[in-house]
PDB file of C-alpha atoms in Angstrom:
ATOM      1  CA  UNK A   1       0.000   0.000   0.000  1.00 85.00           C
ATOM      2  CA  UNK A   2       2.593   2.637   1.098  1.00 86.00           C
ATOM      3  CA  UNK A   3       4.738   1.772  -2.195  1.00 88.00           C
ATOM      4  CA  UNK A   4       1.950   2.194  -4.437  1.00 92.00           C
ATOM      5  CA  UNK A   5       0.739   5.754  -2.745  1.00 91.00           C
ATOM      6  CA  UNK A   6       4.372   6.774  -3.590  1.00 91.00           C
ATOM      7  CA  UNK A   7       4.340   5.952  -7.081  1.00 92.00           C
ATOM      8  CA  UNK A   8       0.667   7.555  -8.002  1.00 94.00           C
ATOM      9  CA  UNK A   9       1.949  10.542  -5.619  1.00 92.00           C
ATOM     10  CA  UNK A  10       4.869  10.741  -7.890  1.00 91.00           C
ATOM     11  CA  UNK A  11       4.473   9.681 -11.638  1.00 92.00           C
ATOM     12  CA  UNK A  12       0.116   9.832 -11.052  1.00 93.00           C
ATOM     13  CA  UNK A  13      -2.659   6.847 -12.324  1.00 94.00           C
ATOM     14  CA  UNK A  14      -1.473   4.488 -14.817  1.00 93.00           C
ATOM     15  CA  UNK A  15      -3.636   2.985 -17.122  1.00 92.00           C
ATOM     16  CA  UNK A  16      -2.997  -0.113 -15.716  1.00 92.00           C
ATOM     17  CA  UNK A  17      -0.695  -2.631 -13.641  1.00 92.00           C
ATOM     18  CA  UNK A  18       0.998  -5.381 -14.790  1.00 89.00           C
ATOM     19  CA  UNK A  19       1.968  -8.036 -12.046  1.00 87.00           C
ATOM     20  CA  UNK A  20       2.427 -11.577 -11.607  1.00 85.00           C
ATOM     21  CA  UNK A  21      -0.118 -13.760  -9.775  1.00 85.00           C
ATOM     22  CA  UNK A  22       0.943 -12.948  -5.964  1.00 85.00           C
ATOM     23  CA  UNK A  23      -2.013 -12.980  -3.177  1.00 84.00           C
ATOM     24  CA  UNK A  24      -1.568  -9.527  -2.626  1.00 85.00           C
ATOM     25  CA  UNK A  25      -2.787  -8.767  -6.289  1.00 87.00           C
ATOM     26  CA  UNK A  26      -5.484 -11.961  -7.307  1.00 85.00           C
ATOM     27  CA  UNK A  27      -7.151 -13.799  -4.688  1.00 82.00           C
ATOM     28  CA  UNK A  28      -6.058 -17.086  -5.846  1.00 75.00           C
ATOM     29  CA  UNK A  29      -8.202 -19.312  -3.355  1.00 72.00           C
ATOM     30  CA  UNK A  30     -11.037 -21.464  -5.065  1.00 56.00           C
ATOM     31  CA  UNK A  31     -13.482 -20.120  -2.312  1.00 53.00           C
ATOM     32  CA  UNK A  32     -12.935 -16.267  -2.498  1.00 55.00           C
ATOM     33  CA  UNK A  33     -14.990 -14.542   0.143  1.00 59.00           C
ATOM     34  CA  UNK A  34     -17.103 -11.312  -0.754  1.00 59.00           C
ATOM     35  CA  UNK A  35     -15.905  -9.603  -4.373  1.00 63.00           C
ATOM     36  CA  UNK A  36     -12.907 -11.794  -4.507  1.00 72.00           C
ATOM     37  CA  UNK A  37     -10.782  -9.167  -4.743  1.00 83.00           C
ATOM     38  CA  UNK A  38      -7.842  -7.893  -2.510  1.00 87.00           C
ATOM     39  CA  UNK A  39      -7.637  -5.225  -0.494  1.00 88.00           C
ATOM     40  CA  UNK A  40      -4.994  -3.718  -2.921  1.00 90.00           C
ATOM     41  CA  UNK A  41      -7.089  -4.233  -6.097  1.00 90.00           C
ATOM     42  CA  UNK A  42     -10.140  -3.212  -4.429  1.00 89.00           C
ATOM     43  CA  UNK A  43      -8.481  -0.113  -3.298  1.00 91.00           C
ATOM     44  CA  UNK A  44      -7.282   0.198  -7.225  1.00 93.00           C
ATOM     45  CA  UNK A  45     -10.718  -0.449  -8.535  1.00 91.00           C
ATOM     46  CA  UNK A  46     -11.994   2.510  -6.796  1.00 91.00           C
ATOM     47  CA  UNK A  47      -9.530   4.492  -7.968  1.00 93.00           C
ATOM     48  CA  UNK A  48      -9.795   3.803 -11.714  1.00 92.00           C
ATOM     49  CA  UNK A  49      -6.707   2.221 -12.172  1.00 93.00           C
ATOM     50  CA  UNK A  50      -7.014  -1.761 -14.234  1.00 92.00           C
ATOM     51  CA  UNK A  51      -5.312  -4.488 -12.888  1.00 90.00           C
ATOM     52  CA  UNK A  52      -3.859  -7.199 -15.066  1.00 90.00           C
ATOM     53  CA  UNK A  53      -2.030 -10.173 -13.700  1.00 87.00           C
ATOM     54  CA  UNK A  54       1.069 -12.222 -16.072  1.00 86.00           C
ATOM     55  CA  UNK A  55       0.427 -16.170 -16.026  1.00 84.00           C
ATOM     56  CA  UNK A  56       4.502 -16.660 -16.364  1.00 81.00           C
ATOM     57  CA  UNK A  57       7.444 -14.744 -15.114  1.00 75.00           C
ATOM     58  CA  UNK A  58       8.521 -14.846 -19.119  1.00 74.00           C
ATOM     59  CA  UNK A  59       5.525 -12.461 -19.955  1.00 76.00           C
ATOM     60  CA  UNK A  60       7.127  -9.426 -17.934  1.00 76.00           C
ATOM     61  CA  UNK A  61      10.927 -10.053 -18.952  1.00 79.00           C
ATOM     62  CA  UNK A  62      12.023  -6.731 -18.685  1.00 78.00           C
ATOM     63  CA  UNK A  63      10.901  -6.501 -14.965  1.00 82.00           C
ATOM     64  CA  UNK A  64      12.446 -10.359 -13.833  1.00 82.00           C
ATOM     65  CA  UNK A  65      15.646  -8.808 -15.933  1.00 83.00           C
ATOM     66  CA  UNK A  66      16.009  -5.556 -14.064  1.00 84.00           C
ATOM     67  CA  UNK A  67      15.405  -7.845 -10.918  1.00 83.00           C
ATOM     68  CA  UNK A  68      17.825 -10.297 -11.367  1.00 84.00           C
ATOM     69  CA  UNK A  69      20.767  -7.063 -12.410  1.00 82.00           C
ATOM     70  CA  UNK A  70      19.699  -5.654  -9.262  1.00 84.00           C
ATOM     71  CA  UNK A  71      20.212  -8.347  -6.923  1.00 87.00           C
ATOM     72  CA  UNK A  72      23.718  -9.052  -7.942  1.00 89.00           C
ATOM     73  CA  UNK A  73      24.746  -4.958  -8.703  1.00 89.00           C
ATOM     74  CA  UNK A  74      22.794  -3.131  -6.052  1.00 90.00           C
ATOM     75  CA  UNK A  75      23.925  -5.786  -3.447  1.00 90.00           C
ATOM     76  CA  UNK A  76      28.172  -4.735  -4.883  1.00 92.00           C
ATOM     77  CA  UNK A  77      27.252  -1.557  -4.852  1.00 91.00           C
ATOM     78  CA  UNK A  78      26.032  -1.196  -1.186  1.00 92.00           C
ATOM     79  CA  UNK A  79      29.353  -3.309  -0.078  1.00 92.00           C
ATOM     80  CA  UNK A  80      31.051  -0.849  -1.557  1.00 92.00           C
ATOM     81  CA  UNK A  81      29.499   1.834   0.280  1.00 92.00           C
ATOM     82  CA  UNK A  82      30.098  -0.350   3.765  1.00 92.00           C
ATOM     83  CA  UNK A  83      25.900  -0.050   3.889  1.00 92.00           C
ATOM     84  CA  UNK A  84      24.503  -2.598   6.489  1.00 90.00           C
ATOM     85  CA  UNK A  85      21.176  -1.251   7.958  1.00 91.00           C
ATOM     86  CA  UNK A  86      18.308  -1.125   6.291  1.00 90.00           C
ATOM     87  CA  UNK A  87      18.242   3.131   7.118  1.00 90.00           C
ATOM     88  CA  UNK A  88      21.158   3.553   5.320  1.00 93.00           C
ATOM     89  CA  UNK A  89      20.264   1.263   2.159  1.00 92.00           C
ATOM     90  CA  UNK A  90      16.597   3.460   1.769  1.00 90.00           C
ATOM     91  CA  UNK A  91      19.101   6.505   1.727  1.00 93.00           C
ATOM     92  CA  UNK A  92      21.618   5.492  -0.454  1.00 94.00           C
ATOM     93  CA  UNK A  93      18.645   4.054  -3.179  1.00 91.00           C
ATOM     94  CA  UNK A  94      18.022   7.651  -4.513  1.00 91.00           C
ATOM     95  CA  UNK A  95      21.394   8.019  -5.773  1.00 92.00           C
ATOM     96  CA  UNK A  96      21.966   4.438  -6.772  1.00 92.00           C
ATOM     97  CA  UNK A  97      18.626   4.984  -9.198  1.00 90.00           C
ATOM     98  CA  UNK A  98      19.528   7.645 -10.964  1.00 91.00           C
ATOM     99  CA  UNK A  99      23.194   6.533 -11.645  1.00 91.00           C
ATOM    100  CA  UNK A 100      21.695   3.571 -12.752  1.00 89.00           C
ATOM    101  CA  UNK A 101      19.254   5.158 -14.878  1.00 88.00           C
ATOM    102  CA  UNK A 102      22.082   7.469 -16.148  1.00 90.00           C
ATOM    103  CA  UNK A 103      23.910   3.854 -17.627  1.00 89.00           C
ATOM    104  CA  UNK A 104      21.352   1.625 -18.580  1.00 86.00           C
ATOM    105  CA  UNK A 105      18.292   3.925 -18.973  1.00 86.00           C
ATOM    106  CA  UNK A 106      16.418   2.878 -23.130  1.00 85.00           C
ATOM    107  CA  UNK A 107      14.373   4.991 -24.917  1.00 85.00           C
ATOM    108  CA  UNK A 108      10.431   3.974 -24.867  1.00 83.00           C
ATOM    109  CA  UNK A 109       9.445   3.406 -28.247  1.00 86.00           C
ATOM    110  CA  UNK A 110       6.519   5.413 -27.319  1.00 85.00           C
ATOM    111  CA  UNK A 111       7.348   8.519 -25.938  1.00 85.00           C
ATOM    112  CA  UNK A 112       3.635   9.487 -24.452  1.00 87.00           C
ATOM    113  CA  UNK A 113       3.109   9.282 -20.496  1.00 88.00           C
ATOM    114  CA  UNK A 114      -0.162   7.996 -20.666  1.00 88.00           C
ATOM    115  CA  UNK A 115      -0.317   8.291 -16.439  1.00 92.00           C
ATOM    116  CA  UNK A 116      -3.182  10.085 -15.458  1.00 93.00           C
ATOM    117  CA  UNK A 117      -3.527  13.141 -12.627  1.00 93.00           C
ATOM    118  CA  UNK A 118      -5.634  12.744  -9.302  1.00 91.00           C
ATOM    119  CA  UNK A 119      -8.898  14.078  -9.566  1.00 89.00           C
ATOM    120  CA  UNK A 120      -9.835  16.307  -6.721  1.00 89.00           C
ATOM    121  CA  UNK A 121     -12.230  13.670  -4.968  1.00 89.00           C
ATOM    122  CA  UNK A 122      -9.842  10.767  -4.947  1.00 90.00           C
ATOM    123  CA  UNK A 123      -8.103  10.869  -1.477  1.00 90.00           C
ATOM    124  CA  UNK A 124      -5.113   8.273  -1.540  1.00 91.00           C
ATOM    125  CA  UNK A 125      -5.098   8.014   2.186  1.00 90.00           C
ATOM    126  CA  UNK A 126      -8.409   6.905   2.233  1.00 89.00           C
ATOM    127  CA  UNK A 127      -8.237   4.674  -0.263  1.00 90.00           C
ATOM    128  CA  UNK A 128      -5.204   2.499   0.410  1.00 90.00           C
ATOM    129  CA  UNK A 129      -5.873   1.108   3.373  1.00 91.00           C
ATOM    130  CA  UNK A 130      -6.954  -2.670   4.658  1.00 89.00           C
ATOM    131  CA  UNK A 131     -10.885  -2.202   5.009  1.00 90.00           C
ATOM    132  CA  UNK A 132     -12.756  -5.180   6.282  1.00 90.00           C
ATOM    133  CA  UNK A 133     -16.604  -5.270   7.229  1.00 90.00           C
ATOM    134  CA  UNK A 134     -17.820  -5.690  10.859  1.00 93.00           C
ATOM    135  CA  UNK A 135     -21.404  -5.684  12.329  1.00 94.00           C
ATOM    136  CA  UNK A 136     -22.076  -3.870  15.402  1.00 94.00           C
ATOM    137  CA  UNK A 137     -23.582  -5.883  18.269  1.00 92.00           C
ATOM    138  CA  UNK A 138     -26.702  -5.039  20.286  1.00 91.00           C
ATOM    139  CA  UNK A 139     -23.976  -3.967  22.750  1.00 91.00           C
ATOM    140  CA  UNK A 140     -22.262  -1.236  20.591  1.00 92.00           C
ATOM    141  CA  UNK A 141     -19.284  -3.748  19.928  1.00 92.00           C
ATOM    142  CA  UNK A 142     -17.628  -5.533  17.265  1.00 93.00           C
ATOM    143  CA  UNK A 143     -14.452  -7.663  16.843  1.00 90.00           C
ATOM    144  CA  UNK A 144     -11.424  -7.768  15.064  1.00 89.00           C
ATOM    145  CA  UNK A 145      -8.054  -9.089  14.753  1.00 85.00           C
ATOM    146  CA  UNK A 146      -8.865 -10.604  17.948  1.00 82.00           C
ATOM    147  CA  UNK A 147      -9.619  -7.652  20.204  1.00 86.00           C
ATOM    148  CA  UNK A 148     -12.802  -6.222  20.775  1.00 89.00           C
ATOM    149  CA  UNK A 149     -13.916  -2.705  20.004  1.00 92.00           C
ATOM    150  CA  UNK A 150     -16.488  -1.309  22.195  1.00 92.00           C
ATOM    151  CA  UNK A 151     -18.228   2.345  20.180  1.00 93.00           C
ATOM    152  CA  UNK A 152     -18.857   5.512  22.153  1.00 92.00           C
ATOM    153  CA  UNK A 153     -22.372   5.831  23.209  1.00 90.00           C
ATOM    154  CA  UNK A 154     -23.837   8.368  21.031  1.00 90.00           C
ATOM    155  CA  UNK A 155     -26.745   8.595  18.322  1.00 90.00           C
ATOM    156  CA  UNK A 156     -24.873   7.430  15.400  1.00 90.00           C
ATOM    157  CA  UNK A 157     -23.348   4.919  16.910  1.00 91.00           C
ATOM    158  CA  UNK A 158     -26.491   3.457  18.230  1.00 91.00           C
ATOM    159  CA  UNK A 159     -28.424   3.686  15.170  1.00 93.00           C
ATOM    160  CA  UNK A 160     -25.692   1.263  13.820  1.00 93.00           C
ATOM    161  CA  UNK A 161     -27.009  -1.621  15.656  1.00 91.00           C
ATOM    162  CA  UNK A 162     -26.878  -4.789  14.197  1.00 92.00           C
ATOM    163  CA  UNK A 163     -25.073  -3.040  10.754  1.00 93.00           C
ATOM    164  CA  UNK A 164     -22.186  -3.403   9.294  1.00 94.00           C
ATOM    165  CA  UNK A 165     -19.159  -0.863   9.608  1.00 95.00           C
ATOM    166  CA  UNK A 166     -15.787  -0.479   7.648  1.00 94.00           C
ATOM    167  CA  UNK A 167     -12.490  -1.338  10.181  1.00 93.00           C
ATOM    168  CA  UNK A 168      -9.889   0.610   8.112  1.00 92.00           C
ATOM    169  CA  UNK A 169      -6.350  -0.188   9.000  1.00 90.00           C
ATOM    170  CA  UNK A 170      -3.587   2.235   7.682  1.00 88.00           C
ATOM    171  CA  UNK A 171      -0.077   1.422   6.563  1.00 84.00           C
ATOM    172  CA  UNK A 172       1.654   3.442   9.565  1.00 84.00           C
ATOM    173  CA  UNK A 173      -0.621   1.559  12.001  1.00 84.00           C
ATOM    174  CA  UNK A 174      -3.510   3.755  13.063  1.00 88.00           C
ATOM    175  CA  UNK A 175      -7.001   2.204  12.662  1.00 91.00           C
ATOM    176  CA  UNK A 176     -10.476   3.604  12.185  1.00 93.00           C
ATOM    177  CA  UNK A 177     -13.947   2.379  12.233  1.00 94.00           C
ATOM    178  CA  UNK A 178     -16.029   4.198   9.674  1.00 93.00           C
ATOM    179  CA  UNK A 179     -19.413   3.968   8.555  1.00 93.00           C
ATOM    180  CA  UNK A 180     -19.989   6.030   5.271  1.00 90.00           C
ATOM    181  CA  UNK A 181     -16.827   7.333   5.245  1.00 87.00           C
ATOM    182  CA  UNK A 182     -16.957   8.863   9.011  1.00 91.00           C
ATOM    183  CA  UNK A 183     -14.711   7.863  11.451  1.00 92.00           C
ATOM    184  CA  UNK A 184     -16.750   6.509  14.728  1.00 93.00           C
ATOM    185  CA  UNK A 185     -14.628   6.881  18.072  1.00 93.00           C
ATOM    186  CA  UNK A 186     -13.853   3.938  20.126  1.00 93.00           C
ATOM    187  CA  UNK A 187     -12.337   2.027  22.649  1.00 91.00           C
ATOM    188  CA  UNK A 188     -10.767  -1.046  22.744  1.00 89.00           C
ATOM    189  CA  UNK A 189     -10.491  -4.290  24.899  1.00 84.00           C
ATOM    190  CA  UNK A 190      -7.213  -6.246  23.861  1.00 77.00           C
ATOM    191  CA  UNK A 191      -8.295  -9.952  24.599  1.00 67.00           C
ATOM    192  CA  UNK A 192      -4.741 -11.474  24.370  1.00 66.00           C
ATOM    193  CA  UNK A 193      -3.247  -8.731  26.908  1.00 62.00           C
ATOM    194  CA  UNK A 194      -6.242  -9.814  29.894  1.00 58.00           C
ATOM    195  CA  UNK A 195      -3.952 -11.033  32.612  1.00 55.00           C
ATOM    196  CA  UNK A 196      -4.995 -14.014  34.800  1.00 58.00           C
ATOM    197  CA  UNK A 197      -5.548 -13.828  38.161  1.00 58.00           C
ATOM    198  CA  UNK A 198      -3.126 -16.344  40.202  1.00 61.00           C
ATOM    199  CA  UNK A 199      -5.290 -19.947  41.081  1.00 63.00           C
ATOM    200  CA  UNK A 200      -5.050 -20.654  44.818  1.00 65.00           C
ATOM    201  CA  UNK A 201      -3.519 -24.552  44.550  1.00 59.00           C
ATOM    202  CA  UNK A 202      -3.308 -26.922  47.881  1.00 63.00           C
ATOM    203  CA  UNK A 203       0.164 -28.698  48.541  1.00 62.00           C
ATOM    204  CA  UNK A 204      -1.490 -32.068  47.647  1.00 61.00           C
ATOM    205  CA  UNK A 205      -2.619 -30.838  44.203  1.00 62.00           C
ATOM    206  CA  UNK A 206       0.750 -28.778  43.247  1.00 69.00           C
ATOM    207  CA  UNK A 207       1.972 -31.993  41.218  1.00 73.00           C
ATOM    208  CA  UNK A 208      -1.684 -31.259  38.672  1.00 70.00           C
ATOM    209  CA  UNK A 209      -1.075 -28.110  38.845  1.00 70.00           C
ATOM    210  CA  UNK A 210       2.299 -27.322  37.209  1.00 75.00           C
ATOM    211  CA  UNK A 211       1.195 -30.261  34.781  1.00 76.00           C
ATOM    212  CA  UNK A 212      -1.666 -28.237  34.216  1.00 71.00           C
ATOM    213  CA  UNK A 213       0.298 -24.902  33.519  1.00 72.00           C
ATOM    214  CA  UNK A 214       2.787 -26.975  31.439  1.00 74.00           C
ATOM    215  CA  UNK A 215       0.352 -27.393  29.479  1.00 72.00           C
ATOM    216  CA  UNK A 216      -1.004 -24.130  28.496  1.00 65.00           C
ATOM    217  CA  UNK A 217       2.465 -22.632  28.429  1.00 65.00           C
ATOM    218  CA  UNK A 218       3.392 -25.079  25.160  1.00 65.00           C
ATOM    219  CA  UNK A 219       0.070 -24.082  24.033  1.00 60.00           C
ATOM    220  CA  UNK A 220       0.263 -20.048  24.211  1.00 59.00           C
ATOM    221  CA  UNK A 221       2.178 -19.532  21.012  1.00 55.00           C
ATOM    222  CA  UNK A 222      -0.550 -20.669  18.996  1.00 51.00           C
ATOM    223  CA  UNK A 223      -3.428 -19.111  21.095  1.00 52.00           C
ATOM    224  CA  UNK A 224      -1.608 -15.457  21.059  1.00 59.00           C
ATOM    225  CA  UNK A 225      -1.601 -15.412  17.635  1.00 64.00           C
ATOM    226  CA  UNK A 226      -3.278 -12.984  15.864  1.00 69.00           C
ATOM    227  CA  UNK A 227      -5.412 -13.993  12.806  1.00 66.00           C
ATOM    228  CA  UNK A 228      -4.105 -15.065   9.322  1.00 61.00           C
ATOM    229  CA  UNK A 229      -6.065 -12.945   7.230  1.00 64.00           C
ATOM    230  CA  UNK A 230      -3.920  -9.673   8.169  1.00 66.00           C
ATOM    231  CA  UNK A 231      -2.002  -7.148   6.907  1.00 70.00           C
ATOM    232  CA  UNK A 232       2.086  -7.012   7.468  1.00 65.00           C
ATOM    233  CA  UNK A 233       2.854  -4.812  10.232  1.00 64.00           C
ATOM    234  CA  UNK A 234       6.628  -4.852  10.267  1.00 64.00           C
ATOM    235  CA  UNK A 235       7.427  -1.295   8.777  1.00 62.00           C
ATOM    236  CA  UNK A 236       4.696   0.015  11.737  1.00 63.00           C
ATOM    237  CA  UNK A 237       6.894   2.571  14.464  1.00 64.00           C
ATOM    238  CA  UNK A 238       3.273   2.343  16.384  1.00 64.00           C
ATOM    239  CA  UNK A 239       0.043   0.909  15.750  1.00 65.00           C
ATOM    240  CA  UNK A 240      -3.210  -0.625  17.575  1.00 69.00           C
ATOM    241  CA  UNK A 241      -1.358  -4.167  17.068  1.00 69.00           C
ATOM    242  CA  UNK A 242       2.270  -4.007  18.314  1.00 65.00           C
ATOM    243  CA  UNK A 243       3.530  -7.372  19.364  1.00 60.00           C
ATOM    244  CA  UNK A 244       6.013  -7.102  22.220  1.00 55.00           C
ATOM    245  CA  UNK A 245       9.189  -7.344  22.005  1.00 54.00           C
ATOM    246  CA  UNK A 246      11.151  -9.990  22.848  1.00 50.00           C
ATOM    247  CA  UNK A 247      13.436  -9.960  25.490  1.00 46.00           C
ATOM    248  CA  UNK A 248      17.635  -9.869  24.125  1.00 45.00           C
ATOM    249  CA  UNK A 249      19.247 -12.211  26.170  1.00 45.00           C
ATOM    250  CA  UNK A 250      22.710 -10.797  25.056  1.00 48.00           C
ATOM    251  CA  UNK A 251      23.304 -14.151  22.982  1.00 53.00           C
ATOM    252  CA  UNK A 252      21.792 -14.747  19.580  1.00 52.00           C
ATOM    253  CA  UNK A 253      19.787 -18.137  19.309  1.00 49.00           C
ATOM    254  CA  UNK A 254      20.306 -20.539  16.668  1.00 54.00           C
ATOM    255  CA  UNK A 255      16.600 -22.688  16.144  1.00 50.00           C
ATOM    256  CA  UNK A 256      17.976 -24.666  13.737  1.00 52.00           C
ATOM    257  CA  UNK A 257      20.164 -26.565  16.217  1.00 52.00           C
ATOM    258  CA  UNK A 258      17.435 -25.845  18.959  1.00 50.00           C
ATOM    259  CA  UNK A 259      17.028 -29.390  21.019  1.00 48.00           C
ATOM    260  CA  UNK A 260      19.320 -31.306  18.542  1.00 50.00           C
ATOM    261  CA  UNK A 261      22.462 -33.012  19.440  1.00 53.00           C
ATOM    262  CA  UNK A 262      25.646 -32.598  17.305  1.00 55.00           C
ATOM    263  CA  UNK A 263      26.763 -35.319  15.884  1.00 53.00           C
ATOM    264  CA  UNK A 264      30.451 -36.429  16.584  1.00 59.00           C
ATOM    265  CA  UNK A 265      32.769 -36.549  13.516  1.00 63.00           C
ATOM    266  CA  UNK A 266      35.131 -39.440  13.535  1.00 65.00           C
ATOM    267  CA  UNK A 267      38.856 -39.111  12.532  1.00 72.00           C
ATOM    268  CA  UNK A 268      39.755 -38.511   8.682  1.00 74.00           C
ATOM    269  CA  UNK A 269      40.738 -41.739   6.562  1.00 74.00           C
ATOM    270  CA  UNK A 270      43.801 -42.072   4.445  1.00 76.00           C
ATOM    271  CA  UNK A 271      42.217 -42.459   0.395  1.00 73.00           C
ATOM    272  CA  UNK A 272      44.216 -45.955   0.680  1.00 76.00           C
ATOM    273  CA  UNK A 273      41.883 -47.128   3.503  1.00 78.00           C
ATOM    274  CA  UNK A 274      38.801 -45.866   2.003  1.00 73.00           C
ATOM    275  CA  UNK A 275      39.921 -47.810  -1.364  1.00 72.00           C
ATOM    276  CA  UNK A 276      41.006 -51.074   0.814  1.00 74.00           C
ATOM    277  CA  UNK A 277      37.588 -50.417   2.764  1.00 74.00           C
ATOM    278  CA  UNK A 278      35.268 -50.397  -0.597  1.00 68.00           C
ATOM    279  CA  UNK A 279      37.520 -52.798  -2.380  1.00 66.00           C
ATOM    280  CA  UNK A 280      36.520 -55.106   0.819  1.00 68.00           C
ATOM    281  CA  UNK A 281      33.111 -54.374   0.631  1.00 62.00           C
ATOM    282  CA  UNK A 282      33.061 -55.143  -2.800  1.00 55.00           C
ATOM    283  CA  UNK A 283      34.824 -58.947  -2.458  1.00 58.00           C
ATOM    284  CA  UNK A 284      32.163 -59.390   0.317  1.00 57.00           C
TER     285      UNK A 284
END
């Protein structure tokens, strides 16, 4: 979403994108749910804007070409430059792209930008967002994302009973529940931050206990986690949905040896054993 606000902000509306087949473009589930679209090519629908998927990587050539020059230059090129956080790669692209362009840039066969200006009523900010319907309870409540939101008490809000709203969920993490295009205010209950009160446990029942809380604890990673059908959050500063942050124990872990034992290497063979050995084998 953010990307593509940057490139209508700066070039305007294209015609029309040209992509490959990713989720984020085509719903490509048999059972699509609503429109079938995305949240992306909804948001592109609305504003006028056509949206063509490739059915092989061969079909956009130029773009897989540019890709593939990129990963091995722009990777040399930032070595170079002793870049190694991701701050200082965003700052060094600018420059990068227009040296580049400077190089390798080919004349378009046809010289016409055929990209389109904003009209007045379409609001970018508005538009590229993740927007999913909720209905509003009896209560004045609805859930998402696993948390509930409960609505202000006023006469809009009540004469939304039992009708569906829009959540809206921006790129830099703020989120808004609008009905008609007005924001409604809120507040919100965070289900997966309630904190348990401590269980009073006799001595003769500590043993079922800790089983008991054994139990829960090697199931908690999958019940704190937040639903599926989400947008990324990792480029968020703040947002409604910040997962904590784990604590650095000063030592990095390695999960791919996690629980697993090394295995011992023997001593190195001469080549004339290993030939003796397989000749051996071989008479047996």
């Amino acid at each position: 979403m953010r990307a593509t606000r940057t490139y209508l902000e700066r070039h305007g509306k294209p015609v029309a994108f040209y992509t490959d087949k990713h989720s984020a473009f085509r719903n490509n589930t048999a059972s699509a749910k609503g429109d079938g679209m995305t949240h992306l090519g909804r948001a592109l629908d609305r504003l006028n804007i056509e949206l063509i998927c490739a059915n092989s990587p061969q079909a956009k050539g130029r773009v897989e070409r540019v890709n593939a020059t990129l990963q091995d230059r722009l990777v040399k090129a930032m070595g170079l430059q002793r870049i190694s956080t991701i701050d200082q790669a965003n700052a060094f692209l600018p420059s990068y792209m227009a040296q580049h362009n400077r190089r390798f840039a080919k004349a378009p066969f046809d010289p016409p930008d055929l990209h389109r200006p904003l009209a007045i009523h379409e609001d970018l900010e508005a538009e590229l967002v993740w927007r999913e319907q909720r209905t509003v309870t009896g209560a004045l409540t609805l859930h998402y994302n696993k948390a509930m939101f409960i609505l202000e008490p006023s006469p809009a809000a009540q004469a939304l009973a039992r009708k569906k709203v829009d959540v809206c969920e921006y790129p830099d993490g703020r989120l808004e529940i609008q009905h008609e295009r007005t924001a409604l205010p809120y507040r919100m209950f965070d289900k997966m931050r309630r904190v348990n009160q401590a269980a009073v446990v006799d001595n003769k029942h500590l043993d079922a206990a800790l089983a008991l809380a054994r139990a829960i604890q090697q199931a908690q990673p999958h019940h704190a986690k937040r639903n599926n059908n989400e947008p990324a959050r990792t480029a968020q500063t703040v947002g409604v949905f910040q997962p904590p942050s784990p604590a650095s124990s000063g030592q990095k872990l390695d999960r791919r040896t996690r629980g697993n034992s090394r295995l011992k290497r023997g001593p190195r063979r001469a080549n004339e054993e290993l030939i003796a050995r397989g000749l051996g084998e071989y008479a047996r």
